[in-house]
GROMACS .gro file of N, CA and C in nm:
model
  537
    1UNK      N    1  -6.633  -2.502  -1.625
    1UNK     CA    2  -6.637  -2.347  -1.686
    1UNK      C    3  -6.578  -2.358  -1.835
    2UNK      N    4  -6.625  -2.266  -1.902
    2UNK     CA    5  -6.570  -2.242  -2.047
    2UNK      C    6  -6.446  -2.186  -2.040
    3UNK      N    7  -6.351  -2.242  -2.125
    3UNK     CA    8  -6.194  -2.187  -2.120
    3UNK      C    9  -6.168  -2.150  -2.255
    4UNK      N   10  -6.123  -2.036  -2.285
    4UNK     CA   11  -6.072  -2.003  -2.423
    4UNK      C   12  -5.915  -2.040  -2.437
    5UNK      N   13  -5.908  -2.127  -2.547
    5UNK     CA   14  -5.774  -2.180  -2.557
    5UNK      C   15  -5.690  -2.107  -2.654
    6UNK      N   16  -5.741  -2.052  -2.737
    6UNK     CA   17  -5.660  -1.957  -2.848
    6UNK      C   18  -5.682  -1.809  -2.829
    7UNK      N   19  -5.604  -1.744  -2.893
    7UNK     CA   20  -5.626  -1.592  -2.908
    7UNK      C   21  -5.550  -1.535  -3.032
    8UNK      N   22  -5.561  -1.408  -3.058
    8UNK     CA   23  -5.505  -1.359  -3.181
    8UNK      C   24  -5.594  -1.365  -3.293
    9UNK      N   25  -5.552  -1.315  -3.394
    9UNK     CA   26  -5.635  -1.314  -3.529
    9UNK      C   27  -5.641  -1.435  -3.600
   10UNK      N   28  -5.740  -1.459  -3.686
   10UNK     CA   29  -5.746  -1.584  -3.763
   10UNK      C   30  -5.858  -1.653  -3.697
   11UNK      N   31  -5.883  -1.775  -3.746
   11UNK     CA   32  -5.993  -1.858  -3.690
   11UNK      C   33  -5.935  -2.001  -3.695
   12UNK      N   34  -5.977  -2.083  -3.603
   12UNK     CA   35  -5.975  -2.213  -3.596
   12UNK      C   36  -6.054  -2.290  -3.701
   13UNK      N   37  -5.979  -2.370  -3.794
   13UNK     CA   38  -6.088  -2.444  -3.902
   13UNK      C   39  -6.106  -2.580  -3.876
   14UNK      N   40  -6.014  -2.641  -3.809
   14UNK     CA   41  -6.025  -2.803  -3.778
   14UNK      C   42  -5.951  -2.810  -3.659
   15UNK      N   43  -5.988  -2.921  -3.588
   15UNK     CA   44  -5.915  -2.962  -3.467
   15UNK      C   45  -5.953  -3.124  -3.439
   16UNK      N   46  -5.847  -3.169  -3.349
   16UNK     CA   47  -5.869  -3.297  -3.315
   16UNK      C   48  -5.816  -3.317  -3.172
   17UNK      N   49  -5.872  -3.404  -3.070
   17UNK     CA   50  -5.824  -3.423  -2.949
   17UNK      C   51  -5.730  -3.560  -2.954
   18UNK      N   52  -5.619  -3.553  -2.883
   18UNK     CA   53  -5.542  -3.677  -2.870
   18UNK      C   54  -5.612  -3.797  -2.794
   19UNK      N   55  -5.558  -3.901  -2.824
   19UNK     CA   56  -5.638  -4.020  -2.769
   19UNK      C   57  -5.622  -4.041  -2.604
   20UNK      N   58  -5.521  -3.974  -2.564
   20UNK     CA   59  -5.508  -3.965  -2.409
   20UNK      C   60  -5.600  -3.832  -2.353
   21UNK      N   61  -5.656  -3.764  -2.436
   21UNK     CA   62  -5.727  -3.645  -2.391
   21UNK      C   63  -5.649  -3.514  -2.337
   22UNK      N   64  -5.513  -3.526  -2.354
   22UNK     CA   65  -5.434  -3.430  -2.295
   22UNK      C   66  -5.409  -3.321  -2.389
   23UNK      N   67  -5.428  -3.325  -2.518
   23UNK     CA   68  -5.377  -3.231  -2.627
   23UNK      C   69  -5.500  -3.214  -2.730
   24UNK      N   70  -5.494  -3.083  -2.780
   24UNK     CA   71  -5.578  -3.057  -2.891
   24UNK      C   72  -5.482  -2.994  -2.994
   25UNK      N   73  -5.497  -3.053  -3.128
   25UNK     CA   74  -5.409  -3.014  -3.226
   25UNK      C   75  -5.517  -2.942  -3.333
   26UNK      N   76  -5.484  -2.815  -3.383
   26UNK     CA   77  -5.587  -2.754  -3.462
   26UNK      C   78  -5.513  -2.679  -3.576
   27UNK      N   79  -5.602  -2.628  -3.688
   27UNK     CA   80  -5.539  -2.559  -3.792
   27UNK      C   81  -5.594  -2.420  -3.768
   28UNK      N   82  -5.520  -2.327  -3.779
   28UNK     CA   83  -5.566  -2.190  -3.762
   28UNK      C   84  -5.534  -2.103  -3.890
   29UNK      N   85  -5.615  -2.018  -3.952
   29UNK     CA   86  -5.592  -1.946  -4.069
   29UNK      C   87  -5.528  -1.799  -4.020
   30UNK      N   88  -5.421  -1.775  -4.068
   30UNK     CA   89  -5.344  -1.647  -4.027
   30UNK      C   90  -5.309  -1.575  -4.170
   31UNK      N   91  -5.391  -1.482  -4.208
   31UNK     CA   92  -5.371  -1.406  -4.325
   31UNK      C   93  -5.368  -1.508  -4.467
   32UNK      N   94  -5.269  -1.526  -4.529
   32UNK     CA   95  -5.261  -1.609  -4.643
   32UNK      C   96  -5.213  -1.747  -4.599
   33UNK      N   97  -5.188  -1.767  -4.478
   33UNK     CA   98  -5.130  -1.908  -4.443
   33UNK      C   99  -5.227  -1.983  -4.350
   34UNK      N  100  -5.206  -2.103  -4.354
   34UNK     CA  101  -5.272  -2.209  -4.259
   34UNK      C  102  -5.175  -2.274  -4.168
   35UNK      N  103  -5.176  -2.250  -4.045
   35UNK     CA  104  -5.070  -2.323  -3.951
   35UNK      C  105  -5.132  -2.416  -3.863
   36UNK      N  106  -5.047  -2.508  -3.823
   36UNK     CA  107  -5.084  -2.622  -3.733
   36UNK      C  108  -5.049  -2.576  -3.576
   37UNK      N  109  -5.118  -2.594  -3.490
   37UNK     CA  110  -5.072  -2.572  -3.345
   37UNK      C  111  -5.121  -2.691  -3.270
   38UNK      N  112  -5.060  -2.679  -3.142
   38UNK     CA  113  -5.107  -2.772  -3.038
   38UNK      C  114  -5.134  -2.701  -2.910
   39UNK      N  115  -5.216  -2.726  -2.824
   39UNK     CA  116  -5.251  -2.678  -2.700
   39UNK      C  117  -5.291  -2.784  -2.580
   40UNK      N  118  -5.237  -2.774  -2.453
   40UNK     CA  119  -5.307  -2.886  -2.370
   40UNK      C  120  -5.447  -2.852  -2.352
   41UNK      N  121  -5.513  -2.979  -2.326
   41UNK     CA  122  -5.662  -2.948  -2.337
   41UNK      C  123  -5.710  -2.871  -2.208
   42UNK      N  124  -5.640  -2.868  -2.101
   42UNK     CA  125  -5.672  -2.781  -1.968
   42UNK      C  126  -5.624  -2.641  -1.998
   43UNK      N  127  -5.575  -2.607  -2.112
   43UNK     CA  128  -5.503  -2.465  -2.120
   43UNK      C  129  -5.353  -2.472  -2.107
   44UNK      N  130  -5.297  -2.370  -2.143
   44UNK     CA  131  -5.141  -2.343  -2.135
   44UNK      C  132  -5.094  -2.294  -2.266
   45UNK      N  133  -4.968  -2.317  -2.283
   45UNK     CA  134  -4.889  -2.247  -2.386
   45UNK      C  135  -4.956  -2.324  -2.512
   46UNK      N  136  -4.989  -2.228  -2.627
   46UNK     CA  137  -5.009  -2.271  -2.756
   46UNK      C  138  -4.895  -2.261  -2.850
   47UNK      N  139  -4.869  -2.383  -2.896
   47UNK     CA  140  -4.737  -2.392  -2.964
   47UNK      C  141  -4.760  -2.420  -3.121
   48UNK      N  142  -4.686  -2.335  -3.200
   48UNK     CA  143  -4.691  -2.363  -3.346
   48UNK      C  144  -4.603  -2.475  -3.378
   49UNK      N  145  -4.682  -2.570  -3.449
   49UNK     CA  146  -4.603  -2.696  -3.495
   49UNK      C  147  -4.565  -2.685  -3.638
   50UNK      N  148  -4.631  -2.614  -3.737
   50UNK     CA  149  -4.591  -2.604  -3.864
   50UNK      C  150  -4.667  -2.479  -3.920
   51UNK      N  151  -4.603  -2.403  -4.011
   51UNK     CA  152  -4.630  -2.270  -4.066
   51UNK      C  153  -4.726  -2.263  -4.204
   52UNK      N  154  -4.717  -2.376  -4.290
   52UNK     CA  155  -4.773  -2.377  -4.415
   52UNK      C  156  -4.843  -2.506  -4.443
   53UNK      N  157  -4.969  -2.516  -4.428
   53UNK     CA  158  -5.044  -2.626  -4.463
   53UNK      C  159  -5.162  -2.594  -4.575
   54UNK      N  160  -5.199  -2.698  -4.631
   54UNK     CA  161  -5.294  -2.660  -4.761
   54UNK      C  162  -5.420  -2.597  -4.725
   55UNK      N  163  -5.465  -2.506  -4.800
   55UNK     CA  164  -5.594  -2.432  -4.786
   55UNK      C  165  -5.710  -2.500  -4.834
   56UNK      N  166  -5.826  -2.448  -4.822
   56UNK     CA  167  -5.947  -2.493  -4.894
   56UNK      C  168  -5.993  -2.639  -4.899
   57UNK      N  169  -5.983  -2.701  -5.015
   57UNK     CA  170  -6.037  -2.828  -5.054
   57UNK      C  171  -5.973  -2.924  -4.975
   58UNK      N  172  -5.824  -2.920  -4.953
   58UNK     CA  173  -5.744  -3.016  -4.871
   58UNK      C  174  -5.798  -3.040  -4.732
   59UNK      N  175  -5.860  -2.932  -4.669
   59UNK     CA  176  -5.900  -2.958  -4.528
   59UNK      C  177  -6.046  -3.027  -4.532
   60UNK      N  178  -6.128  -3.020  -4.636
   60UNK     CA  179  -6.243  -3.090  -4.628
   60UNK      C  180  -6.268  -3.196  -4.721
   61UNK      N  181  -6.151  -3.234  -4.783
   61UNK     CA  182  -6.169  -3.339  -4.880
   61UNK      C  183  -6.143  -3.478  -4.808
   62UNK      N  184  -6.218  -3.580  -4.839
   62UNK     CA  185  -6.200  -3.708  -4.768
   62UNK      C  186  -6.070  -3.778  -4.824
   63UNK      N  187  -6.016  -3.743  -4.946
   63UNK     CA  188  -5.911  -3.816  -4.999
   63UNK      C  189  -5.764  -3.740  -4.970
   64UNK      N  190  -5.759  -3.622  -4.892
   64UNK     CA  191  -5.640  -3.573  -4.876
   64UNK      C  192  -5.645  -3.518  -4.733
   65UNK      N  193  -5.584  -3.606  -4.645
   65UNK     CA  194  -5.567  -3.550  -4.487
   65UNK      C  195  -5.445  -3.454  -4.480
   66UNK      N  196  -5.483  -3.372  -4.376
   66UNK     CA  197  -5.389  -3.255  -4.347
   66UNK      C  198  -5.296  -3.291  -4.212
   67UNK      N  199  -5.360  -3.348  -4.130
   67UNK     CA  200  -5.264  -3.380  -4.006
   67UNK      C  201  -5.358  -3.502  -3.925
   68UNK      N  202  -5.252  -3.576  -3.846
   68UNK     CA  203  -5.301  -3.678  -3.764
   68UNK      C  204  -5.223  -3.699  -3.637
   69UNK      N  205  -5.290  -3.738  -3.523
   69UNK     CA  206  -5.229  -3.742  -3.404
   69UNK      C  207  -5.212  -3.889  -3.381
   70UNK      N  208  -5.078  -3.936  -3.329
   70UNK     CA  209  -5.039  -4.054  -3.316
   70UNK      C  210  -5.126  -4.119  -3.215
   71UNK      N  211  -5.134  -4.259  -3.193
   71UNK     CA  212  -5.232  -4.331  -3.101
   71UNK      C  213  -5.161  -4.321  -2.953
   72UNK      N  214  -5.036  -4.298  -2.951
   72UNK     CA  215  -4.977  -4.270  -2.812
   72UNK      C  216  -4.975  -4.114  -2.768
   73UNK      N  217  -5.044  -4.040  -2.844
   73UNK     CA  218  -5.057  -3.893  -2.807
   73UNK      C  219  -4.927  -3.814  -2.811
   74UNK      N  220  -4.824  -3.869  -2.859
   74UNK     CA  221  -4.695  -3.810  -2.850
   74UNK      C  222  -4.642  -3.727  -2.965
   75UNK      N  223  -4.709  -3.758  -3.095
   75UNK     CA  224  -4.653  -3.683  -3.205
   75UNK      C  225  -4.775  -3.657  -3.310
   76UNK      N  226  -4.744  -3.577  -3.396
   76UNK     CA  227  -4.841  -3.550  -3.509
   76UNK      C  228  -4.772  -3.559  -3.649
   77UNK      N  229  -4.836  -3.601  -3.741
   77UNK     CA  230  -4.802  -3.602  -3.876
   77UNK      C  231  -4.875  -3.513  -3.943
   78UNK      N  232  -4.809  -3.449  -4.043
   78UNK     CA  233  -4.895  -3.335  -4.118
   78UNK      C  234  -4.834  -3.323  -4.268
   79UNK      N  235  -4.916  -3.286  -4.351
   79UNK     CA  236  -4.902  -3.259  -4.480
   79UNK      C  237  -4.871  -3.112  -4.489
   80UNK      N  238  -4.769  -3.065  -4.542
   80UNK     CA  239  -4.739  -2.923  -4.564
   80UNK      C  240  -4.597  -2.889  -4.566
   81UNK      N  241  -4.567  -2.777  -4.510
   81UNK     CA  242  -4.416  -2.729  -4.489
   81UNK      C  243  -4.402  -2.680  -4.357
   82UNK      N  244  -4.283  -2.692  -4.292
   82UNK     CA  245  -4.267  -2.667  -4.151
   82UNK      C  246  -4.251  -2.505  -4.144
   83UNK      N  247  -4.207  -2.446  -4.240
   83UNK     CA  248  -4.189  -2.313  -4.230
   83UNK      C  249  -4.246  -2.241  -4.371
   84UNK      N  250  -4.243  -2.102  -4.356
   84UNK     CA  251  -4.303  -2.042  -4.473
   84UNK      C  252  -4.231  -2.033  -4.605
   85UNK      N  253  -4.153  -2.141  -4.643
   85UNK     CA  254  -4.053  -2.147  -4.746
   85UNK      C  255  -4.141  -2.105  -4.877
   86UNK      N  256  -4.094  -2.015  -4.961
   86UNK     CA  257  -4.164  -1.985  -5.088
   86UNK      C  258  -4.194  -2.107  -5.169
   87UNK      N  259  -4.321  -2.114  -5.228
   87UNK     CA  260  -4.364  -2.223  -5.309
   87UNK      C  261  -4.262  -2.221  -5.436
   88UNK      N  262  -4.214  -2.353  -5.457
   88UNK     CA  263  -4.136  -2.358  -5.577
   88UNK      C  264  -4.216  -2.334  -5.712
   89UNK      N  265  -4.135  -2.284  -5.808
   89UNK     CA  266  -4.202  -2.238  -5.951
   89UNK      C  267  -4.211  -2.378  -6.028
   90UNK      N  268  -4.323  -2.398  -6.072
   90UNK     CA  269  -4.333  -2.520  -6.148
   90UNK      C  270  -4.239  -2.516  -6.272
   91UNK      N  271  -4.173  -2.647  -6.310
   91UNK     CA  272  -4.094  -2.670  -6.419
   91UNK      C  273  -4.186  -2.690  -6.536
   92UNK      N  274  -4.162  -2.591  -6.648
   92UNK     CA  275  -4.229  -2.639  -6.775
   92UNK      C  276  -4.194  -2.769  -6.817
   93UNK      N  277  -4.314  -2.848  -6.871
   93UNK     CA  278  -4.283  -2.972  -6.919
   93UNK      C  279  -4.312  -3.082  -6.822
   94UNK      N  280  -4.299  -3.049  -6.700
   94UNK     CA  281  -4.338  -3.155  -6.580
   94UNK      C  282  -4.464  -3.167  -6.559
   95UNK      N  283  -4.506  -3.283  -6.482
   95UNK     CA  284  -4.634  -3.314  -6.432
   95UNK      C  285  -4.699  -3.207  -6.359
   96UNK      N  286  -4.819  -3.168  -6.367
   96UNK     CA  287  -4.882  -3.077  -6.266
   96UNK      C  288  -4.886  -3.144  -6.122
   97UNK      N  289  -4.854  -3.058  -6.022
   97UNK     CA  290  -4.848  -3.108  -5.883
   97UNK      C  291  -4.930  -2.979  -5.811
   98UNK      N  292  -5.044  -3.036  -5.751
   98UNK     CA  293  -5.127  -2.942  -5.694
   98UNK      C  294  -5.072  -2.861  -5.567
   99UNK      N  295  -4.988  -2.922  -5.481
   99UNK     CA  296  -4.913  -2.871  -5.368
   99UNK      C  297  -4.770  -2.857  -5.380
  100UNK      N  298  -4.691  -2.804  -5.473
  100UNK     CA  299  -4.554  -2.804  -5.490
  100UNK      C  300  -4.482  -2.757  -5.361
  101UNK      N  301  -4.380  -2.830  -5.338
  101UNK     CA  302  -4.284  -2.802  -5.227
  101UNK      C  303  -4.344  -2.863  -5.085
  102UNK      N  304  -4.469  -2.914  -5.079
  102UNK     CA  305  -4.511  -2.972  -4.965
  102UNK      C  306  -4.484  -3.128  -4.935
  103UNK      N  307  -4.470  -3.175  -4.830
  103UNK     CA  308  -4.445  -3.309  -4.818
  103UNK      C  309  -4.502  -3.355  -4.669
  104UNK      N  310  -4.467  -3.478  -4.635
  104UNK     CA  311  -4.512  -3.530  -4.507
  104UNK      C  312  -4.434  -3.521  -4.395
  105UNK      N  313  -4.448  -3.465  -4.294
  105UNK     CA  314  -4.354  -3.438  -4.166
  105UNK      C  315  -4.407  -3.492  -4.031
  106UNK      N  316  -4.322  -3.507  -3.960
  106UNK     CA  317  -4.341  -3.550  -3.837
  106UNK      C  318  -4.302  -3.472  -3.721
  107UNK      N  319  -4.390  -3.456  -3.603
  107UNK     CA  320  -4.337  -3.352  -3.505
  107UNK      C  321  -4.384  -3.390  -3.370
  108UNK      N  322  -4.313  -3.361  -3.262
  108UNK     CA  323  -4.371  -3.398  -3.133
  108UNK      C  324  -4.489  -3.322  -3.117
  109UNK      N  325  -4.588  -3.365  -3.039
  109UNK     CA  326  -4.703  -3.296  -3.009
  109UNK      C  327  -4.689  -3.156  -2.934
  110UNK      N  328  -4.593  -3.167  -2.857
  110UNK     CA  329  -4.557  -3.043  -2.762
  110UNK      C  330  -4.471  -2.938  -2.832
  111UNK      N  331  -4.422  -2.990  -2.954
  111UNK     CA  332  -4.342  -2.881  -3.025
  111UNK      C  333  -4.200  -2.882  -2.966
  112UNK      N  334  -4.149  -2.984  -2.887
  112UNK     CA  335  -4.022  -2.970  -2.812
  112UNK      C  336  -3.920  -2.986  -2.904
  113UNK      N  337  -3.924  -3.032  -3.034
  113UNK     CA  338  -3.824  -3.031  -3.131
  113UNK      C  339  -3.891  -2.993  -3.270
  114UNK      N  340  -3.812  -2.983  -3.362
  114UNK     CA  341  -3.846  -2.937  -3.499
  114UNK      C  342  -3.909  -3.064  -3.581
  115UNK      N  343  -3.976  -3.021  -3.687
  115UNK     CA  344  -4.035  -3.132  -3.765
  115UNK      C  345  -3.925  -3.197  -3.833
  116UNK      N  346  -3.948  -3.330  -3.875
  116UNK     CA  347  -3.855  -3.413  -3.956
  116UNK      C  348  -3.927  -3.463  -4.071
  117UNK      N  349  -3.865  -3.470  -4.180
  117UNK     CA  350  -3.932  -3.521  -4.335
  117UNK      C  351  -3.954  -3.667  -4.306
  118UNK      N  352  -4.080  -3.716  -4.340
  118UNK     CA  353  -4.126  -3.851  -4.367
  118UNK      C  354  -4.114  -3.877  -4.514
  119UNK      N  355  -4.178  -3.799  -4.598
  119UNK     CA  356  -4.178  -3.819  -4.732
  119UNK      C  357  -4.176  -3.672  -4.791
  120UNK      N  358  -4.076  -3.640  -4.866
  120UNK     CA  359  -4.051  -3.515  -4.939
  120UNK      C  360  -4.132  -3.538  -5.076
  121UNK      N  361  -4.268  -3.528  -5.090
  121UNK     CA  362  -4.340  -3.576  -5.181
  121UNK      C  363  -4.470  -3.495  -5.169
  122UNK      N  364  -4.475  -3.400  -5.259
  122UNK     CA  365  -4.618  -3.333  -5.274
  122UNK      C  366  -4.731  -3.408  -5.316
  123UNK      N  367  -4.718  -3.525  -5.363
  123UNK     CA  368  -4.809  -3.612  -5.393
  123UNK      C  369  -4.884  -3.710  -5.298
  124UNK      N  370  -4.842  -3.699  -5.163
  124UNK     CA  371  -4.907  -3.775  -5.062
  124UNK      C  372  -5.061  -3.722  -5.048
  125UNK      N  373  -5.138  -3.830  -5.034
  125UNK     CA  374  -5.283  -3.807  -5.039
  125UNK      C  375  -5.344  -3.834  -4.900
  126UNK      N  376  -5.309  -3.937  -4.827
  126UNK     CA  377  -5.366  -3.956  -4.707
  126UNK      C  378  -5.264  -4.053  -4.618
  127UNK      N  379  -5.279  -4.051  -4.490
  127UNK     CA  380  -5.163  -4.105  -4.408
  127UNK      C  381  -5.217  -4.116  -4.259
  128UNK      N  382  -5.148  -4.215  -4.199
  128UNK     CA  383  -5.175  -4.230  -4.050
  128UNK      C  384  -5.059  -4.289  -3.986
  129UNK      N  385  -5.085  -4.332  -3.846
  129UNK     CA  386  -4.967  -4.394  -3.779
  129UNK      C  387  -5.017  -4.549  -3.774
  130UNK      N  388  -4.895  -4.628  -3.737
  130UNK     CA  389  -4.917  -4.765  -3.709
  130UNK      C  390  -4.961  -4.773  -3.555
  131UNK      N  391  -5.031  -4.885  -3.523
  131UNK     CA  392  -5.098  -4.893  -3.392
  131UNK      C  393  -4.996  -4.854  -3.281
  132UNK      N  394  -4.859  -4.897  -3.292
  132UNK     CA  395  -4.763  -4.852  -3.196
  132UNK      C  396  -4.703  -4.727  -3.216
  133UNK      N  397  -4.727  -4.654  -3.304
  133UNK     CA  398  -4.701  -4.506  -3.320
  133UNK      C  399  -4.559  -4.491  -3.373
  134UNK      N  400  -4.493  -4.622  -3.413
  134UNK     CA  401  -4.352  -4.620  -3.465
  134UNK      C  402  -4.333  -4.597  -3.622
  135UNK      N  403  -4.446  -4.599  -3.689
  135UNK     CA  404  -4.437  -4.585  -3.839
  135UNK      C  405  -4.553  -4.492  -3.891
  136UNK      N  406  -4.509  -4.430  -3.996
  136UNK     CA  407  -4.601  -4.346  -4.075
  136UNK      C  408  -4.648  -4.437  -4.189
  137UNK      N  409  -4.754  -4.448  -4.227
  137UNK     CA  410  -4.831  -4.517  -4.344
  137UNK      C  411  -4.903  -4.426  -4.415
  138UNK      N  412  -4.851  -4.417  -4.555
  138UNK     CA  413  -4.919  -4.334  -4.639
  138UNK      C  414  -4.948  -4.365  -4.779
  139UNK      N  415  -5.030  -4.291  -4.843
  139UNK     CA  416  -5.069  -4.331  -4.998
  139UNK      C  417  -4.999  -4.214  -5.054
  140UNK      N  418  -4.931  -4.246  -5.182
  140UNK     CA  419  -4.884  -4.128  -5.276
  140UNK      C  420  -4.900  -4.171  -5.398
  141UNK      N  421  -4.914  -4.079  -5.481
  141UNK     CA  422  -4.940  -4.082  -5.641
  141UNK      C  423  -4.803  -4.113  -5.699
  142UNK      N  424  -4.796  -4.199  -5.802
  142UNK     CA  425  -4.673  -4.217  -5.890
  142UNK      C  426  -4.719  -4.210  -6.021
  143UNK      N  427  -4.616  -4.173  -6.117
  143UNK     CA  428  -4.633  -4.168  -6.251
  143UNK      C  429  -4.650  -4.030  -6.296
  144UNK      N  430  -4.650  -4.002  -6.427
  144UNK     CA  431  -4.633  -3.879  -6.471
  144UNK      C  432  -4.766  -3.828  -6.552
  145UNK      N  433  -4.850  -3.913  -6.577
  145UNK     CA  434  -4.966  -3.872  -6.658
  145UNK      C  435  -5.098  -3.964  -6.620
  146UNK      N  436  -5.201  -3.921  -6.686
  146UNK     CA  437  -5.320  -4.013  -6.644
  146UNK      C  438  -5.305  -4.151  -6.668
  147UNK      N  439  -5.245  -4.189  -6.782
  147UNK     CA  440  -5.220  -4.334  -6.815
  147UNK      C  441  -5.132  -4.412  -6.724
  148UNK      N  442  -5.029  -4.340  -6.664
  148UNK     CA  443  -4.945  -4.416  -6.571
  148UNK      C  444  -4.957  -4.376  -6.422
  149UNK      N  445  -5.042  -4.254  -6.386
  149UNK     CA  446  -5.033  -4.232  -6.253
  149UNK      C  447  -5.120  -4.322  -6.178
  150UNK      N  448  -5.082  -4.365  -6.052
  150UNK     CA  449  -5.147  -4.466  -5.959
  150UNK      C  450  -5.110  -4.430  -5.831
  151UNK      N  451  -5.190  -4.492  -5.740
  151UNK     CA  452  -5.158  -4.469  -5.582
  151UNK      C  453  -5.095  -4.599  -5.541
  152UNK      N  454  -5.003  -4.571  -5.454
  152UNK     CA  455  -4.936  -4.681  -5.390
  152UNK      C  456  -4.915  -4.652  -5.243
  153UNK      N  457  -4.909  -4.787  -5.176
  153UNK     CA  458  -4.904  -4.759  -5.011
  153UNK      C  459  -4.763  -4.783  -4.977
  154UNK      N  460  -4.721  -4.693  -4.877
  154UNK     CA  461  -4.584  -4.697  -4.820
  154UNK      C  462  -4.586  -4.703  -4.668
  155UNK      N  463  -4.480  -4.740  -4.607
  155UNK     CA  464  -4.461  -4.731  -4.454
  155UNK      C  465  -4.315  -4.683  -4.432
  156UNK      N  466  -4.297  -4.593  -4.339
  156UNK     CA  467  -4.165  -4.556  -4.302
  156UNK      C  468  -4.159  -4.541  -4.139
  157UNK      N  469  -4.059  -4.589  -4.087
  157UNK     CA  470  -4.041  -4.602  -3.945
  157UNK      C  471  -3.981  -4.451  -3.913
  158UNK      N  472  -3.981  -4.410  -3.798
  158UNK     CA  473  -3.921  -4.282  -3.757
  158UNK      C  474  -3.784  -4.282  -3.707
  159UNK      N  475  -3.729  -4.403  -3.722
  159UNK     CA  476  -3.577  -4.421  -3.700
  159UNK      C  477  -3.490  -4.379  -3.817
  160UNK      N  478  -3.555  -4.339  -3.929
  160UNK     CA  479  -3.474  -4.284  -4.040
  160UNK      C  480  -3.464  -4.381  -4.162
  161UNK      N  481  -3.515  -4.505  -4.139
  161UNK     CA  482  -3.486  -4.611  -4.237
  161UNK      C  483  -3.559  -4.568  -4.364
  162UNK      N  484  -3.530  -4.620  -4.482
  162UNK     CA  485  -3.590  -4.576  -4.590
  162UNK      C  486  -3.751  -4.632  -4.601
  163UNK      N  487  -3.830  -4.566  -4.683
  163UNK     CA  488  -3.983  -4.603  -4.690
  163UNK      C  489  -3.971  -4.737  -4.761
  164UNK      N  490  -4.077  -4.821  -4.714
  164UNK     CA  491  -4.112  -4.939  -4.777
  164UNK      C  492  -4.261  -4.946  -4.849
  165UNK      N  493  -4.240  -4.984  -4.974
  165UNK     CA  494  -4.363  -5.003  -5.047
  165UNK      C  495  -4.432  -5.116  -4.986
  166UNK      N  496  -4.570  -5.115  -4.963
  166UNK     CA  497  -4.631  -5.226  -4.894
  166UNK      C  498  -4.725  -5.293  -4.991
  167UNK      N  499  -4.775  -5.231  -5.094
  167UNK     CA  500  -4.856  -5.300  -5.189
  167UNK      C  501  -4.774  -5.389  -5.292
  168UNK      N  502  -4.839  -5.485  -5.341
  168UNK     CA  503  -4.778  -5.568  -5.447
  168UNK      C  504  -4.781  -5.500  -5.592
  169UNK      N  505  -4.685  -5.554  -5.672
  169UNK     CA  506  -4.660  -5.476  -5.795
  169UNK      C  507  -4.806  -5.476  -5.875
  170UNK      N  508  -4.830  -5.355  -5.915
  170UNK     CA  509  -4.972  -5.339  -5.967
  170UNK      C  510  -4.963  -5.335  -6.123
  171UNK      N  511  -5.059  -5.409  -6.174
  171UNK     CA  512  -5.082  -5.399  -6.338
  171UNK      C  513  -5.089  -5.259  -6.389
  172UNK      N  514  -5.067  -5.222  -6.504
  172UNK     CA  515  -5.068  -5.112  -6.565
  172UNK      C  516  -5.208  -5.067  -6.545
  173UNK      N  517  -5.231  -4.931  -6.488
  173UNK     CA  518  -5.367  -4.879  -6.499
  173UNK      C  519  -5.440  -4.909  -6.362
  174UNK      N  520  -5.377  -5.003  -6.271
  174UNK     CA  521  -5.440  -5.017  -6.146
  174UNK      C  522  -5.374  -4.949  -6.030
  175UNK      N  523  -5.451  -4.919  -5.926
  175UNK     CA  524  -5.411  -4.842  -5.811
  175UNK      C  525  -5.449  -4.895  -5.681
  176UNK      N  526  -5.401  -4.868  -5.562
  176UNK     CA  527  -5.438  -4.885  -5.448
  176UNK      C  528  -5.568  -4.803  -5.416
  177UNK      N  529  -5.660  -4.866  -5.354
  177UNK     CA  530  -5.780  -4.785  -5.322
  177UNK      C  531  -5.775  -4.753  -5.187
  178UNK      N  532  -5.799  -4.618  -5.159
  178UNK     CA  533  -5.799  -4.576  -5.015
  178UNK      C  534  -5.931  -4.485  -4.976
  179UNK      N  535  -5.972  -4.477  -4.878
  179UNK     CA  536  -6.073  -4.398  -4.811
  179UNK      C  537  -6.039  -4.310  -4.709
   0.00000   0.00000   0.00000
């Protein structure tokens, strides 16, 4: 039988099913915000996981991921803000940042506790989990202009240890390539 899992205003724009088939994580537009939710596949309580995620091209672009479900189906990584914090005002003379105030966050798939920051960095482009679900792996941009800007690969455990750069030292003008 067909079962409606969402309600209220706004529309679902993207969803993924957890590896164990027990959860659906989805983006839903609500007025001027894009929020992240989870719901058990067989129905039940819909839980808001995050309030402010990027709109538009970030959802359809192959180079900027918006959320990922862990291989063990227990948690979600997302790029955004956990609450509707106002977008910071750009600082004159600083490099352009497309998504100011956003970063990479980790949250239990059932929403049983709040989000924790993985990378307080609005330049995170793509990310995922290690196979054992214990680490976030992500690509972020570094540098301040087109001549020095490049992409680098990092890993961070969810135990709170500092992020570790995974790629070798790169020559000037060279970047990590990602898909």
